[in-house]
């Protein structure tokens, strides 16, 4: 029997300030070993879903439930959700001046290890791990010494996100527009990194409105998200159909 | 005054009586007048010239007004309500660490302060600890004396090296300098004296000794450092652990004289009691620190990490008199809750080819307010003088304030002056990014802040820097969430 990782039932959520509801009764169930893609038009609130799942303070849950490996997510802080194994590759990773990439990564890896009662890695152990992984994602030693995300190109930022995915080894990875702003080569590195990480005991949730990344990652399920809900679920064929027909039919359906 | 025999009886009313007697014997009455100053001087068996200087300063102080130009708001100090002879307050001194505030101990543990040192910091009467530090002190002092280095309390220096003290005391900060310096000149109780003879490089950082021994130097501390030609010393003041202290007002003076080709590095970590969350209590820290680079090619470098005190008024300065002399000021100031700090530096360029560098990093959190105030002054004859100033402010939350007031006075056409300033804020996006990777909010703030002030922290001696880094995290506890 495959393990149920994420279970969302009737989720309603919105912006904390102003209270505008964006997610309006969303159901989603993700089992270990599965890859789900959520597709939808710009401005439908796809990113909101990723933020609500990871506990960004700007958003509030107003109804429904979300459970991750049996834990009620609404009662957990963002760092606890991360340490339990939810990773979000962000659409626009923020710059943190003064903090070198390498130092940041060490803090992150050890914070997660500490939470899970694993011994923290010392500087030498960490560097060894980092060097191996960095090579895979074509992240140079020079880049690791730079302040995290500061002055990074779009491609560099996304590569660094996937490097973090590989370092932190989460159970559920959410890729929010991981393909935006990437050229073909960079897209390949990202897709390869994700594919390498995929295993029978983890799951992937891809949020996108492009088909390019999906063609390389090949999801098991494709959901169409519109007006705060999943309005249709299918497989890769559904994504290909969207590529030609667009979202228009489904938007009408949602209303 | 002899103690009454009752004092040995520790039971009931008699003890109380005996105790009172002891207090009367060891302190001078509150208030400030010429008799009090004579009394302090007599207690310290000072020579006439020093008493005369104290009285001169006192008479001048009476004509002065407390300055109010700093961006600080605090209740007026009643100078007549203070006692000007710092006797140990035995009544409140804890007998063991068990009696010390748990929060204080928690902080010591977080900083990794050794147990014996914790006792010394908390003011515990621990006989073995005292013995221990005395022996350590003696060992160091002997080692230093081999090279002719003098390192002792200023009171001892007055007795044992009167010529040096008379020559240099007040030569960098004259008693007329400012209100607090003038008060200090009249009533200072103790402090440190360092003399590095010609050609000698101090073989160790003058710190470990000081850290244990310079407790209870009182609220009017006086430090004098003289570095003769071709000498070098690195001096560390203060400590990273919060110091238990009942004195509300601190008005210290630090004077440094640097001769030809000599270099002095002066590092401070100031962590006096900052008051509680609502701004009750806390130390008022009004300090005058100044170094005179008298010789050619002389160098002074100030590094300060200021995290404590309710109110800080402090501008470690450099008078660059000798040709080619160099002044540096590296500062990290952190204010949280209701703390206020008005701090910066003065670079006075008098000699030719003099260079100065100012790197100031201010971090404000909570409801605190912080001002960088600095002066770069280039005299007409200071040909080819150069200054580089960089003032960066980091805000945490939206209820704190940060201000930058850089004064520049330039009378030389050949001077090159550069000034850069930035203000940034730790954003919710940055914190969320860290949290999403498993890093707790407070650790994230520490990470960002330590990165922000890295440039200054790197200037601190290694061991000190590690503790200071931890201290930054502790100072910012409760600043988010």
CSV table of N, CA and C in Angstrom, one decimal, chain B residues 201-334:
chain,number,residue,atom,x,y,z
B,201,UNK,N,56.2,45.1,21.3
B,201,UNK,CA,54.9,44.6,20.8
B,201,UNK,C,54.3,43.8,21.9
B,202,UNK,N,53.2,44.1,22.4
B,202,UNK,CA,52.6,43.4,23.5
B,202,UNK,C,52.4,41.9,23.1
B,203,UNK,N,52.9,41.0,23.9
B,203,UNK,CA,52.9,39.6,23.4
B,203,UNK,C,51.5,38.9,23.5
B,204,UNK,N,50.6,39.6,24.1
B,204,UNK,CA,49.2,39.0,24.2
B,204,UNK,C,48.2,40.1,24.2
B,205,UNK,N,47.0,39.7,23.9
B,205,UNK,CA,45.9,40.7,23.9
B,205,UNK,C,45.6,41.0,25.4
B,206,UNK,N,45.6,42.2,25.7
B,206,UNK,CA,45.4,42.6,27.2
B,206,UNK,C,43.9,42.4,27.4
B,207,UNK,N,43.5,41.2,27.7
B,207,UNK,CA,42.1,40.9,27.8
B,207,UNK,C,41.7,40.0,28.9
B,208,UNK,N,42.2,38.8,28.9
B,208,UNK,CA,41.8,37.8,29.8
B,208,UNK,C,41.9,38.3,31.2
B,209,UNK,N,43.1,38.9,31.5
B,209,UNK,CA,43.3,39.5,32.8
B,209,UNK,C,42.2,40.5,33.1
B,210,UNK,N,42.0,41.4,32.2
B,210,UNK,CA,41.1,42.5,32.4
B,210,UNK,C,39.7,42.0,32.6
B,211,UNK,N,39.3,40.9,31.8
B,211,UNK,CA,37.9,40.5,31.9
B,211,UNK,C,37.5,40.1,33.3
B,212,UNK,N,38.4,39.5,34.0
B,212,UNK,CA,38.1,39.0,35.3
B,212,UNK,C,38.3,40.1,36.3
B,213,UNK,N,39.2,40.9,36.1
B,213,UNK,CA,39.7,41.8,37.2
B,213,UNK,C,39.1,43.2,37.2
B,214,UNK,N,38.6,43.7,36.1
B,214,UNK,CA,38.2,45.1,36.0
B,214,UNK,C,36.7,45.3,36.5
B,215,UNK,N,36.2,44.3,37.2
B,215,UNK,CA,34.9,44.5,37.8
B,215,UNK,C,34.9,45.6,38.8
B,216,UNK,N,33.7,46.1,39.1
B,216,UNK,CA,33.6,47.1,40.1
B,216,UNK,C,34.5,48.3,40.0
B,217,UNK,N,34.8,48.6,38.8
B,217,UNK,CA,35.6,49.8,38.6
B,217,UNK,C,34.8,51.1,38.8
B,218,UNK,N,33.5,50.9,39.0
B,218,UNK,CA,32.6,52.0,39.3
B,218,UNK,C,32.1,52.6,38.1
B,219,UNK,N,31.3,53.6,38.4
B,219,UNK,CA,30.5,54.2,37.3
B,219,UNK,C,31.3,55.3,36.5
B,220,UNK,N,32.4,55.7,37.2
B,220,UNK,CA,33.3,56.8,36.5
B,220,UNK,C,34.6,56.1,36.2
B,221,UNK,N,34.7,55.4,35.2
B,221,UNK,CA,35.9,54.6,34.9
B,221,UNK,C,36.9,55.5,34.1
B,222,UNK,N,38.1,55.3,34.3
B,222,UNK,CA,39.1,56.1,33.6
B,222,UNK,C,40.2,55.2,33.0
B,223,UNK,N,40.4,55.2,31.8
B,223,UNK,CA,41.4,54.3,31.2
B,223,UNK,C,42.4,55.2,30.4
B,224,UNK,N,43.7,54.9,30.6
B,224,UNK,CA,44.8,55.6,29.9
B,224,UNK,C,45.7,54.6,29.2
B,225,UNK,N,45.9,54.7,27.9
B,225,UNK,CA,46.9,53.8,27.2
B,225,UNK,C,47.9,54.7,26.5
B,226,UNK,N,49.2,54.4,26.8
B,226,UNK,CA,50.3,55.1,26.1
B,226,UNK,C,51.1,54.1,25.3
B,227,UNK,N,51.2,54.3,24.0
B,227,UNK,CA,52.0,53.4,23.2
B,227,UNK,C,53.2,54.2,22.6
B,228,UNK,N,54.4,53.9,23.1
B,228,UNK,CA,55.6,54.7,22.7
B,228,UNK,C,56.0,54.3,21.3
B,229,UNK,N,57.0,54.9,20.7
B,229,UNK,CA,57.5,54.7,19.4
B,229,UNK,C,57.6,53.2,19.0
B,230,UNK,N,57.2,52.8,17.9
B,230,UNK,CA,57.4,51.5,17.3
B,230,UNK,C,56.7,50.4,18.2
B,231,UNK,N,55.7,50.7,19.0
B,231,UNK,CA,55.1,49.7,19.8
B,231,UNK,C,53.8,49.3,19.3
B,232,UNK,N,53.2,48.2,19.9
B,232,UNK,CA,51.9,47.7,19.4
B,232,UNK,C,51.2,47.1,20.6
B,233,UNK,N,49.9,47.3,20.7
B,233,UNK,CA,49.1,46.6,21.7
B,233,UNK,C,47.7,46.5,21.2
B,234,UNK,N,47.1,45.3,21.5
B,234,UNK,CA,45.7,45.1,21.2
B,234,UNK,C,45.0,45.0,22.6
B,235,UNK,N,44.0,45.9,22.8
B,235,UNK,CA,43.4,46.0,24.1
B,235,UNK,C,41.9,45.6,24.0
B,236,UNK,N,41.4,44.8,24.8
B,236,UNK,CA,40.0,44.4,24.8
B,236,UNK,C,39.3,44.9,26.0
B,237,UNK,N,38.2,45.7,25.8
B,237,UNK,CA,37.5,46.2,26.9
B,237,UNK,C,36.1,45.5,27.0
B,238,UNK,N,35.7,45.3,28.3
B,238,UNK,CA,34.4,44.8,28.5
B,238,UNK,C,34.3,43.3,28.3
B,239,UNK,N,33.1,42.8,28.3
B,239,UNK,CA,32.9,41.4,28.0
B,239,UNK,C,31.6,41.2,27.4
B,240,UNK,N,31.5,40.0,26.9
B,240,UNK,CA,30.3,39.7,26.1
B,240,UNK,C,29.1,39.4,26.9
B,241,UNK,N,29.3,39.0,28.2
B,241,UNK,CA,28.2,38.6,29.0
B,241,UNK,C,27.6,39.9,29.7
B,242,UNK,N,26.3,39.9,29.9
B,242,UNK,CA,25.7,41.1,30.6
B,242,UNK,C,26.3,41.2,32.0
B,243,UNK,N,26.6,42.4,32.3
B,243,UNK,CA,27.2,42.6,33.6
B,243,UNK,C,26.2,43.1,34.6
B,244,UNK,N,26.2,42.4,35.7
B,244,UNK,CA,25.3,42.8,36.8
B,244,UNK,C,25.8,44.1,37.3
B,245,UNK,N,24.9,45.1,37.4
B,245,UNK,CA,25.4,46.4,37.7
B,245,UNK,C,24.2,47.2,38.3
B,246,UNK,N,24.5,47.8,39.4
B,246,UNK,CA,23.4,48.6,40.0
B,246,UNK,C,23.5,50.1,39.6
B,247,UNK,N,24.6,50.5,39.0
B,247,UNK,CA,24.8,51.9,38.7
B,247,UNK,C,24.0,52.3,37.5
B,248,UNK,N,23.2,53.3,37.6
B,248,UNK,CA,22.4,53.8,36.5
B,248,UNK,C,23.2,54.6,35.5
B,249,UNK,N,24.1,55.4,36.1
B,249,UNK,CA,24.9,56.3,35.2
B,249,UNK,C,26.3,55.9,35.1
B,250,UNK,N,26.8,55.8,33.8
B,250,UNK,CA,28.2,55.5,33.6
B,250,UNK,C,28.8,56.6,32.7
B,251,UNK,N,29.8,57.3,33.2
B,251,UNK,CA,30.5,58.3,32.5
B,251,UNK,C,32.0,58.1,32.5
B,252,UNK,N,32.4,57.3,31.5
B,252,UNK,CA,33.8,56.9,31.5
B,252,UNK,C,34.6,57.7,30.5
B,253,UNK,N,35.9,57.7,30.7
B,253,UNK,CA,36.8,58.3,29.7
B,253,UNK,C,37.9,57.3,29.4
B,254,UNK,N,38.2,57.2,28.1
B,254,UNK,CA,39.3,56.4,27.6
B,254,UNK,C,40.2,57.3,26.8
B,255,UNK,N,41.5,57.4,27.2
B,255,UNK,CA,42.4,58.2,26.5
B,255,UNK,C,43.6,57.4,25.9
B,256,UNK,N,43.9,57.6,24.7
B,256,UNK,CA,45.0,56.8,24.1
B,256,UNK,C,46.0,57.7,23.4
B,257,UNK,N,47.3,57.5,23.7
B,257,UNK,CA,48.3,58.3,23.1
B,257,UNK,C,49.2,57.3,22.2
B,258,UNK,N,49.3,57.6,20.9
B,258,UNK,CA,50.1,56.7,20.0
B,258,UNK,C,51.2,57.5,19.4
B,259,UNK,N,52.4,57.1,19.6
B,259,UNK,CA,53.6,57.8,19.1
B,259,UNK,C,54.1,57.2,17.8
B,260,UNK,N,55.3,57.7,17.3
B,260,UNK,CA,55.8,57.3,16.0
B,260,UNK,C,55.7,55.8,15.7
B,261,UNK,N,55.1,55.5,14.6
B,261,UNK,CA,55.1,54.1,14.1
B,261,UNK,C,54.4,53.1,15.1
B,262,UNK,N,53.7,53.6,16.0
B,262,UNK,CA,53.1,52.7,17.0
B,262,UNK,C,51.6,52.5,16.5
B,263,UNK,N,51.1,51.4,17.0
B,263,UNK,CA,49.7,51.0,16.7
B,263,UNK,C,48.9,50.5,17.9
B,264,UNK,N,47.7,51.0,18.1
B,264,UNK,CA,46.9,50.5,19.2
B,264,UNK,C,45.6,50.1,18.5
B,265,UNK,N,45.2,48.9,19.0
B,265,UNK,CA,43.9,48.3,18.5
B,265,UNK,C,43.0,48.2,19.8
B,266,UNK,N,41.9,48.9,19.8
B,266,UNK,CA,41.1,48.9,21.0
B,266,UNK,C,39.7,48.3,20.6
B,267,UNK,N,39.4,47.2,21.2
B,267,UNK,CA,38.1,46.5,20.9
B,267,UNK,C,37.2,46.6,22.1
B,268,UNK,N,36.0,46.9,21.9
B,268,UNK,CA,35.0,46.9,23.0
B,268,UNK,C,33.8,46.1,22.7
B,269,UNK,N,33.3,45.3,23.6
B,269,UNK,CA,32.0,44.7,23.5
B,269,UNK,C,31.2,45.3,24.7
B,270,UNK,N,30.3,46.1,24.5
B,270,UNK,CA,29.5,46.7,25.6
B,270,UNK,C,28.2,46.0,25.7
B,271,UNK,N,27.9,45.4,26.9
B,271,UNK,CA,26.7,44.7,27.1
B,271,UNK,C,26.1,45.0,28.5
B,272,UNK,N,26.1,46.3,28.9
B,272,UNK,CA,25.5,46.6,30.1
B,272,UNK,C,24.0,46.4,30.1
B,273,UNK,N,23.4,46.4,31.2
B,273,UNK,CA,22.0,46.1,31.3
B,273,UNK,C,21.2,47.1,30.5
B,274,UNK,N,20.4,46.6,29.5
B,274,UNK,CA,19.7,47.5,28.6
B,274,UNK,C,18.3,48.0,29.1
B,275,UNK,N,17.9,47.5,30.3
B,275,UNK,CA,16.5,47.9,30.8
B,275,UNK,C,15.6,46.7,30.3
B,276,UNK,N,14.4,46.8,30.8
B,276,UNK,CA,13.4,45.7,30.5
B,276,UNK,C,12.7,46.0,29.2
B,277,UNK,N,11.8,45.2,28.8
B,277,UNK,CA,11.0,45.3,27.6
B,277,UNK,C,10.4,46.7,27.4
B,278,UNK,N,9.9,47.2,28.6
B,278,UNK,CA,9.2,48.5,28.5
B,278,UNK,C,10.1,49.7,28.7
B,279,UNK,N,11.4,49.4,28.8
B,279,UNK,CA,12.3,50.5,28.9
B,279,UNK,C,12.5,51.0,30.4
B,280,UNK,N,12.1,50.1,31.3
B,280,UNK,CA,12.4,50.5,32.7
B,280,UNK,C,13.8,50.0,33.1
B,281,UNK,N,14.5,50.9,33.8
B,281,UNK,CA,15.8,50.6,34.3
B,281,UNK,C,16.8,50.7,33.1
B,282,UNK,N,18.0,50.1,33.4
B,282,UNK,CA,19.0,50.1,32.3
B,282,UNK,C,20.0,51.2,32.6
B,283,UNK,N,21.2,51.0,32.0
B,283,UNK,CA,22.3,51.9,32.3
B,283,UNK,C,22.3,53.1,31.3
B,284,UNK,N,22.7,54.2,31.8
B,284,UNK,CA,22.9,55.4,30.9
B,284,UNK,C,24.4,55.4,30.7
B,285,UNK,N,24.8,55.3,29.4
B,285,UNK,CA,26.3,55.1,29.1
B,285,UNK,C,26.7,56.4,28.4
B,286,UNK,N,27.4,57.3,29.1
B,286,UNK,CA,27.9,58.5,28.5
B,286,UNK,C,29.4,58.5,28.5
B,287,UNK,N,30.0,58.1,27.4
B,287,UNK,CA,31.4,57.8,27.4
B,287,UNK,C,32.2,58.7,26.4
B,288,UNK,N,33.3,59.1,26.9
B,288,UNK,CA,34.2,59.9,26.0
B,288,UNK,C,35.5,59.1,25.7
B,289,UNK,N,35.6,58.7,24.5
B,289,UNK,CA,36.8,57.9,24.1
B,289,UNK,C,37.5,58.6,23.0
B,290,UNK,N,38.8,58.7,23.2
B,290,UNK,CA,39.6,59.5,22.2
B,290,UNK,C,41.0,59.0,22.1
B,291,UNK,N,41.5,58.9,20.9
B,291,UNK,CA,42.9,58.6,20.7
B,291,UNK,C,43.6,59.7,20.0
B,292,UNK,N,44.9,60.0,20.4
B,292,UNK,CA,45.7,61.0,19.7
B,292,UNK,C,46.8,60.2,19.0
B,293,UNK,N,46.8,60.3,17.7
B,293,UNK,CA,47.9,59.7,16.9
B,293,UNK,C,49.0,60.8,16.8
B,294,UNK,N,49.8,60.9,17.8
B,294,UNK,CA,50.8,62.0,17.9
B,294,UNK,C,52.0,61.8,16.9
B,295,UNK,N,52.3,60.6,16.7
B,295,UNK,CA,53.5,60.3,16.0
B,295,UNK,C,53.3,60.1,14.5
B,296,UNK,N,54.3,60.2,13.7
B,296,UNK,CA,54.2,59.9,12.3
B,296,UNK,C,53.9,58.4,12.1
B,297,UNK,N,53.2,58.1,11.1
B,297,UNK,CA,52.8,56.7,10.8
B,297,UNK,C,52.2,55.9,12.0
B,298,UNK,N,51.6,56.7,12.8
B,298,UNK,CA,50.9,56.0,14.0
B,298,UNK,C,49.5,55.5,13.5
B,299,UNK,N,49.0,54.6,14.3
B,299,UNK,CA,47.7,54.0,13.9
B,299,UNK,C,46.8,53.7,15.1
B,300,UNK,N,45.6,54.1,15.0
B,300,UNK,CA,44.6,53.7,16.1
B,300,UNK,C,43.4,53.0,15.4
B,301,UNK,N,42.9,51.9,15.9
B,301,UNK,CA,41.8,51.3,15.4
B,301,UNK,C,40.8,51.0,16.5
B,302,UNK,N,39.6,51.6,16.4
B,302,UNK,CA,38.6,51.3,17.3
B,302,UNK,C,37.6,50.3,16.8
B,303,UNK,N,37.3,49.3,17.5
B,303,UNK,CA,36.2,48.3,17.1
B,303,UNK,C,35.3,48.2,18.2
B,304,UNK,N,34.0,48.5,18.0
B,304,UNK,CA,33.1,48.4,19.1
B,304,UNK,C,31.8,47.6,18.6
B,305,UNK,N,31.3,46.8,19.6
B,305,UNK,CA,30.1,46.1,19.4
B,305,UNK,C,29.2,46.5,20.6
B,306,UNK,N,28.2,47.3,20.3
B,306,UNK,CA,27.4,47.9,21.4
B,306,UNK,C,26.0,47.3,21.4
B,307,UNK,N,25.8,46.5,22.4
B,307,UNK,CA,24.4,45.9,22.4
B,307,UNK,C,23.7,46.2,23.7
B,308,UNK,N,24.4,46.8,24.6
B,308,UNK,CA,23.7,47.0,25.9
B,308,UNK,C,23.4,48.4,26.2
B,309,UNK,N,23.1,48.7,27.4
B,309,UNK,CA,22.7,50.1,27.9
B,309,UNK,C,21.3,50.5,27.4
B,310,UNK,N,20.6,51.2,28.3
B,310,UNK,CA,19.3,51.8,27.9
B,310,UNK,C,19.6,53.0,27.0
B,311,UNK,N,20.6,53.8,27.4
B,311,UNK,CA,21.0,55.0,26.6
B,311,UNK,C,22.5,55.0,26.3
B,312,UNK,N,22.9,55.1,25.1
B,312,UNK,CA,24.3,55.1,24.8
B,312,UNK,C,24.6,56.5,24.1
B,313,UNK,N,25.7,57.1,24.6
B,313,UNK,CA,26.1,58.4,24.0
B,313,UNK,C,27.6,58.2,23.9
B,314,UNK,N,28.1,57.9,22.7
B,314,UNK,CA,29.5,57.5,22.7
B,314,UNK,C,30.1,57.7,21.3
B,315,UNK,N,31.2,58.4,21.2
B,315,UNK,CA,31.8,58.7,19.9
B,315,UNK,C,33.4,58.5,20.0
B,316,UNK,N,33.8,57.3,19.9
B,316,UNK,CA,35.3,57.1,20.0
B,316,UNK,C,35.9,57.8,18.8
B,317,UNK,N,36.9,58.6,19.1
B,317,UNK,CA,37.4,59.5,18.1
B,317,UNK,C,38.9,59.4,17.9
B,318,UNK,N,39.4,59.9,16.8
B,318,UNK,CA,40.8,59.9,16.4
B,318,UNK,C,41.3,61.2,16.1
B,319,UNK,N,42.4,61.7,16.7
B,319,UNK,CA,43.0,62.9,16.3
B,319,UNK,C,44.3,62.5,15.6
B,320,UNK,N,44.2,62.8,14.3
B,320,UNK,CA,45.3,62.3,13.4
B,320,UNK,C,46.3,63.5,13.2
B,321,UNK,N,47.2,63.6,14.2
B,321,UNK,CA,48.1,64.7,14.3
B,321,UNK,C,49.4,64.4,13.5
B,322,UNK,N,49.9,63.2,13.7
B,322,UNK,CA,51.2,62.9,13.0
B,322,UNK,C,51.0,62.7,11.5
B,323,UNK,N,52.0,63.0,10.7
B,323,UNK,CA,51.8,62.8,9.3
B,323,UNK,C,51.7,61.3,9.0
B,324,UNK,N,50.9,61.0,8.0
B,324,UNK,CA,50.7,59.6,7.6
B,324,UNK,C,50.0,58.8,8.7
B,325,UNK,N,49.4,59.4,9.7
B,325,UNK,CA,48.7,58.6,10.7
B,325,UNK,C,47.4,58.1,10.2
B,326,UNK,N,46.9,57.0,10.8
B,326,UNK,CA,45.7,56.3,10.3
B,326,UNK,C,44.7,56.1,11.5
B,327,UNK,N,43.5,56.5,11.2
B,327,UNK,CA,42.4,56.2,12.2
B,327,UNK,C,41.3,55.4,11.6
B,328,UNK,N,40.9,54.4,12.4
B,328,UNK,CA,39.8,53.5,11.9
B,328,UNK,C,38.7,53.4,13.0
B,329,UNK,N,37.5,53.3,12.5
B,329,UNK,CA,36.4,53.1,13.5
B,329,UNK,C,35.5,52.0,12.8
B,330,UNK,N,35.3,50.9,13.5
B,330,UNK,CA,34.4,49.9,13.1
B,330,UNK,C,33.4,49.7,14.2
B,331,UNK,N,32.2,49.8,13.8
B,331,UNK,CA,31.1,49.8,14.9
B,331,UNK,C,29.9,48.9,14.5
B,332,UNK,N,29.5,48.1,15.4
B,332,UNK,CA,28.2,47.5,15.3
B,332,UNK,C,27.4,48.0,16.5
B,333,UNK,N,26.2,48.6,16.3
B,333,UNK,CA,25.4,48.9,17.4
B,333,UNK,C,24.0,48.3,17.2
B,334,UNK,N,23.6,47.6,18.2
B,334,UNK,CA,22.3,47.0,18.2
B,334,UNK,C,21.4,47.5,19.2
